[in-house]
PDB file of C-alpha atoms in Angstrom:
ATOM      1  CA  MET M1234     152.960  49.107-102.051  1.00 80.00           C
ATOM      2  CA  GLN M1235     155.825  49.663 -99.455  1.00 86.00           C
ATOM      3  CA  ASP M1236     154.182  52.513 -97.929  1.00 88.00           C
ATOM      4  CA  VAL M1237     151.020  50.096 -97.060  1.00 87.00           C
ATOM      5  CA  SER M1238     153.176  47.353 -95.477  1.00 89.00           C
ATOM      6  CA  ASN M1239     155.002  50.152 -93.372  1.00 90.00           C
ATOM      7  CA  GLN M1240     151.654  51.316 -92.329  1.00 92.00           C
ATOM      8  CA  ILE M1241     150.514  47.642 -91.331  1.00 92.00           C
ATOM      9  CA  LYS M1242     153.794  47.170 -89.397  1.00 91.00           C
ATOM     10  CA  GLU M1243     153.272  50.236 -87.843  1.00 92.00           C
ATOM     11  CA  LEU M1244     149.732  49.490 -86.913  1.00 91.00           C
ATOM     12  CA  ILE M1245     150.902  45.868 -85.594  1.00 92.00           C
ATOM     13  CA  PHE M1246     153.743  47.663 -83.436  1.00 92.00           C
ATOM     14  CA  GLN M1247     150.995  50.219 -82.017  1.00 94.00           C
ATOM     15  CA  SER M1248     148.396  47.258 -81.399  1.00 94.00           C
ATOM     16  CA  SER M1249     151.274  45.522 -79.736  1.00 93.00           C
ATOM     17  CA  LYS M1250     152.137  48.380 -77.415  1.00 95.00           C
ATOM     18  CA  LEU M1251     148.571  48.937 -76.606  1.00 95.00           C
ATOM     19  CA  LEU M1252     147.790  45.372 -75.302  1.00 95.00           C
ATOM     20  CA  GLU M1253     151.103  45.873 -73.368  1.00 96.00           C
ATOM     21  CA  ASP M1254     149.803  48.778 -71.538  1.00 95.00           C
ATOM     22  CA  TYR M1255     146.602  47.226 -71.130  1.00 96.00           C
ATOM     23  CA  ASP M1256     148.131  44.229 -69.443  1.00 95.00           C
ATOM     24  CA  VAL M1257     149.911  46.669 -67.013  1.00 96.00           C
ATOM     25  CA  LEU M1258     146.877  48.631 -66.170  1.00 96.00           C
ATOM     26  CA  LYS M1259     144.899  45.704 -65.358  1.00 96.00           C
ATOM     27  CA  ALA M1260     147.386  44.307 -63.181  1.00 96.00           C
ATOM     28  CA  LYS M1261     147.456  47.711 -61.367  1.00 95.00           C
ATOM     29  CA  TYR M1262     143.624  47.860 -61.154  1.00 96.00           C
ATOM     30  CA  ASN M1263     143.887  44.256 -59.972  1.00 95.00           C
ATOM     31  CA  LEU M1264     146.083  45.581 -57.161  1.00 94.00           C
ATOM     32  CA  LEU M1265     144.106  48.339 -56.263  1.00 93.00           C
ATOM     33  CA  LYS M1266     141.030  46.260 -55.944  1.00 94.00           C
ATOM     34  CA  GLU M1267     142.764  43.859 -53.543  1.00 95.00           C
ATOM     35  CA  ASP M1268     143.777  46.807 -51.486  1.00 92.00           C
ATOM     36  CA  TYR M1269     140.352  48.340 -51.702  1.00 93.00           C
ATOM     37  CA  ASN M1270     138.761  44.896 -50.519  1.00 93.00           C
ATOM     38  CA  ASN M1271     141.344  44.654 -47.848  1.00 93.00           C
ATOM     39  CA  CYS M1272     140.600  48.134 -46.544  1.00 91.00           C
ATOM     40  CA  LYS M1273     136.682  47.332 -46.672  1.00 91.00           C
ATOM     41  CA  GLN M1274     137.273  44.237 -44.531  1.00 93.00           C
ATOM     42  CA  THR M1275     139.771  46.440 -42.084  1.00 91.00           C
ATOM     43  CA  ILE M1276     137.026  48.923 -41.945  1.00 91.00           C
ATOM     44  CA  SER M1277     134.179  46.223 -41.199  1.00 90.00           C
ATOM     45  CA  GLU M1278     136.391  44.457 -38.367  1.00 90.00           C
ATOM     46  CA  LYS M1279     137.079  48.186 -36.869  1.00 88.00           C
ATOM     47  CA  ASP M1280     133.408  48.963 -37.251  1.00 88.00           C
ATOM     48  CA  GLN M1281     132.583  45.628 -35.295  1.00 89.00           C
ATOM     49  CA  HIS M1282     135.205  46.587 -32.395  1.00 86.00           C
ATOM     50  CA  ILE M1283     133.436  50.124 -32.282  1.00 86.00           C
ATOM     51  CA  GLN M1284     130.061  48.709 -31.804  1.00 86.00           C
ATOM     52  CA  LYS M1285     131.197  46.087 -29.434  1.00 85.00           C
ATOM     53  CA  ILE M1286     132.942  49.266 -27.471  1.00 84.00           C
ATOM     54  CA  GLU M1287     130.002  51.217 -27.652  1.00 81.00           C
ATOM     55  CA  LYS M1288     127.730  48.512 -26.165  1.00 82.00           C
ATOM     56  CA  GLU M1289     130.041  48.128 -23.185  1.00 79.00           C
ATOM     57  CA  PHE M1290     129.827  51.818 -22.841  1.00 76.00           C
ATOM     58  CA  HIS M1291     126.190  51.748 -23.021  1.00 75.00           C
ATOM     59  CA  LEU M1292     126.463  49.121 -20.437  1.00 75.00           C
ATOM     60  CA  LEU M1293     128.437  50.955 -17.731  1.00 71.00           C
ATOM     61  CA  LYS M1294     126.273  53.922 -18.307  1.00 68.00           C
ATOM     62  CA  LEU M1295     123.517  51.905 -17.634  1.00 68.00           C
ATOM     63  CA  SER M1296     124.896  50.305 -14.386  1.00 67.00           C
ATOM     64  CA  LYS M1297     125.650  53.754 -12.970  1.00 60.00           C
ATOM     65  CA  LYS M1298     129.464  52.777 -12.843  1.00 50.00           C
ATOM     66  CA  VAL M1299     130.504  55.456 -14.947  1.00 48.00           C
ATOM     67  CA  THR M1300     129.994  57.737 -12.109  1.00 55.00           C
ATOM     68  CA  SER M1301     132.623  56.216  -9.876  1.00 56.00           C
ATOM     69  CA  VAL M1302     136.277  57.289  -9.892  1.00 51.00           C
ATOM     70  CA  ASP M1303     137.523  53.759 -10.736  1.00 56.00           C
ATOM     71  CA  ASP M1304     135.220  53.420 -13.697  1.00 58.00           C
ATOM     72  CA  ARG M1305     136.464  57.087 -15.236  1.00 64.00           C
ATOM     73  CA  GLU M1306     139.557  55.278 -15.978  1.00 68.00           C
ATOM     74  CA  ASP M1307     137.392  52.630 -17.919  1.00 69.00           C
ATOM     75  CA  VAL M1308     135.750  55.236 -19.706  1.00 71.00           C
ATOM     76  CA  ASP M1309     138.772  57.118 -20.597  1.00 77.00           C
ATOM     77  CA  LYS M1310     140.253  53.937 -22.003  1.00 78.00           C
ATOM     78  CA  LEU M1311     137.274  53.097 -23.848  1.00 77.00           C
ATOM     79  CA  LYS M1312     137.419  56.657 -25.437  1.00 79.00           C
ATOM     80  CA  LYS M1313     140.910  56.091 -26.443  1.00 82.00           C
ATOM     81  CA  GLN M1314     140.132  52.877 -27.989  1.00 79.00           C
ATOM     82  CA  LEU M1315     137.094  54.548 -30.108  1.00 80.00           C
ATOM     83  CA  ASP M1316     139.648  57.436 -31.126  1.00 80.00           C
ATOM     84  CA  MET M1317     142.095  55.020 -32.083  1.00 82.00           C
ATOM     85  CA  TYR M1318     139.839  52.985 -34.219  1.00 80.00           C
ATOM     86  CA  ILE M1319     138.171  56.184 -35.899  1.00 82.00           C
ATOM     87  CA  LYS M1320     141.815  57.344 -36.906  1.00 82.00           C
ATOM     88  CA  GLU M1321     142.402  54.027 -38.385  1.00 80.00           C
ATOM     89  CA  LEU M1322     139.189  54.258 -40.315  1.00 81.00           C
ATOM     90  CA  ASP M1323     140.015  57.771 -41.294  1.00 78.00           C
ATOM     91  CA  ARG M1324     143.639  56.296 -42.588  1.00 80.00           C
ATOM     92  CA  CYS M1325     141.913  53.460 -44.528  1.00 80.00           C
ATOM     93  CA  ILE M1326     139.195  55.772 -46.187  1.00 79.00           C
ATOM     94  CA  GLN M1327     142.272  58.448 -47.217  1.00 80.00           C
ATOM     95  CA  SER M1328     144.181  55.517 -48.691  1.00 78.00           C
ATOM     96  CA  ILE M1329     141.216  54.476 -50.635  1.00 78.00           C
ATOM     97  CA  ASN M1330     140.386  57.840 -51.875  1.00 76.00           C
ATOM     98  CA  ALA M1331     144.092  58.628 -52.638  1.00 75.00           C
ATOM     99  CA  GLU M1332     144.216  55.558 -55.017  1.00 64.00           C
TER     100      GLU M1332
END
């Protein structure tokens, strides 16, 4: 009878420990989910910026301002902005994949 009682106590202890582990994992999951949603939002915002820049660049090309010397600086500036946004998107994607 004592053996059964000890086994029941051990099962209760193990169950309690599993519940604690579950709560910790659930909290970690919620944090990761929040990080994921934040990264998704950042990606969406950056994508909107990229689309805006692409439209501006397209308008510059259409107006033939791209060929002038002054506008070459604008194109370079737009390319740098695009590169910056792409790098930020890559960092977000890598952080999501790492988690």
